[in-house]
Amino acid sequence: MLYTIISEYDIFTQGEKPAQFMDIGNGKVEYTVSGKNKVVKSLFSTDPRMYIDERYQPGRRV
């Protein structure tokens, strides 16, 4: 556990490229670019069915 006023983002994301977002149906997918591929990092949706959809699982290509 870290006791600091510095954001976790600033501590743990040094050297990483910022994530990008893509609109999909009822939500958004956060992804990173790896070579020519877009790789899912997170899903943000109010539709619970989207969370079990394999297309939006972390690590999958968009």
mmCIF file of C-alpha atoms in Angstrom:
data_model
loop_
_atom_site.group_PDB
_atom_site.id
_atom_site.type_symbol
_atom_site.label_atom_id
_atom_site.label_comp_id
_atom_site.label_asym_id
_atom_site.label_seq_id
_atom_site.Cartn_x
_atom_site.Cartn_y
_atom_site.Cartn_z
ATOM 1 C CA MET A 1 0.000 0.000 0.000
ATOM 2 C CA LEU A 2 1.278 3.419 -0.894
ATOM 3 C CA TYR A 3 0.604 6.452 1.257
ATOM 4 C CA THR A 4 1.137 9.327 -1.136
ATOM 5 C CA ILE A 5 -0.630 12.280 -2.691
ATOM 6 C CA ILE A 6 0.694 11.269 -6.104
ATOM 7 C CA SER A 7 -1.877 9.620 -8.369
ATOM 8 C CA GLU A 8 -1.562 5.863 -8.965
ATOM 9 C CA TYR A 9 -1.655 6.668 -12.659
ATOM 10 C CA ASP A 10 1.489 8.774 -12.359
ATOM 11 C CA ILE A 11 3.303 6.083 -10.380
ATOM 12 C CA PHE A 12 2.388 2.944 -12.318
ATOM 13 C CA THR A 13 2.076 4.121 -15.927
ATOM 14 C CA GLN A 14 5.498 5.539 -16.621
ATOM 15 C CA GLY A 15 6.512 4.714 -20.158
ATOM 16 C CA GLU A 16 3.115 3.343 -21.170
ATOM 17 C CA LYS A 17 1.164 4.853 -24.011
ATOM 18 C CA PRO A 18 -2.140 6.400 -22.942
ATOM 19 C CA ALA A 19 -5.231 4.307 -23.541
ATOM 20 C CA GLN A 20 -7.772 5.240 -26.168
ATOM 21 C CA PHE A 21 -11.535 4.783 -26.179
ATOM 22 C CA MET A 22 -13.906 3.424 -28.796
ATOM 23 C CA ASP A 23 -17.701 3.761 -28.755
ATOM 24 C CA ILE A 24 -19.550 0.454 -29.048
ATOM 25 C CA GLY A 25 -23.253 -0.329 -28.833
ATOM 26 C CA ASN A 26 -24.193 0.498 -25.236
ATOM 27 C CA GLY A 27 -20.811 1.520 -23.907
ATOM 28 C CA LYS A 28 -17.151 2.208 -24.482
ATOM 29 C CA VAL A 29 -14.070 0.032 -24.819
ATOM 30 C CA GLU A 30 -10.742 1.243 -23.514
ATOM 31 C CA TYR A 31 -7.928 -0.121 -25.657
ATOM 32 C CA THR A 32 -4.212 0.172 -26.233
ATOM 33 C CA VAL A 33 -2.432 -0.096 -29.547
ATOM 34 C CA SER A 34 0.018 -2.960 -29.911
ATOM 35 C CA GLY A 35 1.667 -2.869 -33.315
ATOM 36 C CA LYS A 36 -1.186 -2.791 -35.844
ATOM 37 C CA ASN A 37 -3.705 -4.222 -33.353
ATOM 38 C CA LYS A 38 -6.111 -2.580 -30.927
ATOM 39 C CA VAL A 39 -6.191 -4.611 -27.705
ATOM 40 C CA VAL A 40 -9.073 -4.362 -25.215
ATOM 41 C CA LYS A 41 -8.056 -3.079 -21.801
ATOM 42 C CA SER A 42 -11.458 -2.363 -20.165
ATOM 43 C CA LEU A 43 -15.149 -2.207 -20.903
ATOM 44 C CA PHE A 44 -17.495 0.485 -19.623
ATOM 45 C CA SER A 45 -21.197 -0.301 -20.083
ATOM 46 C CA THR A 46 -24.510 -0.306 -18.256
ATOM 47 C CA ASP A 47 -25.556 -3.481 -20.113
ATOM 48 C CA PRO A 48 -24.497 -6.551 -18.075
ATOM 49 C CA ARG A 49 -24.668 -8.805 -21.158
ATOM 50 C CA MET A 50 -21.753 -6.941 -22.727
ATOM 51 C CA TYR A 51 -19.455 -8.105 -19.923
ATOM 52 C CA ILE A 52 -19.896 -11.763 -20.920
ATOM 53 C CA ASP A 53 -19.459 -11.033 -24.638
ATOM 54 C CA GLU A 54 -16.097 -12.531 -25.621
ATOM 55 C CA ARG A 55 -15.430 -9.721 -28.105
ATOM 56 C CA TYR A 56 -14.871 -7.274 -25.239
ATOM 57 C CA GLN A 57 -12.779 -9.417 -22.883
ATOM 58 C CA PRO A 58 -9.437 -7.889 -21.810
ATOM 59 C CA GLY A 59 -6.594 -8.904 -24.099
ATOM 60 C CA ARG A 60 -8.828 -9.465 -27.135
ATOM 61 C CA ARG A 61 -8.202 -7.625 -30.394
ATOM 62 C CA VAL A 62 -10.864 -5.138 -31.459
#
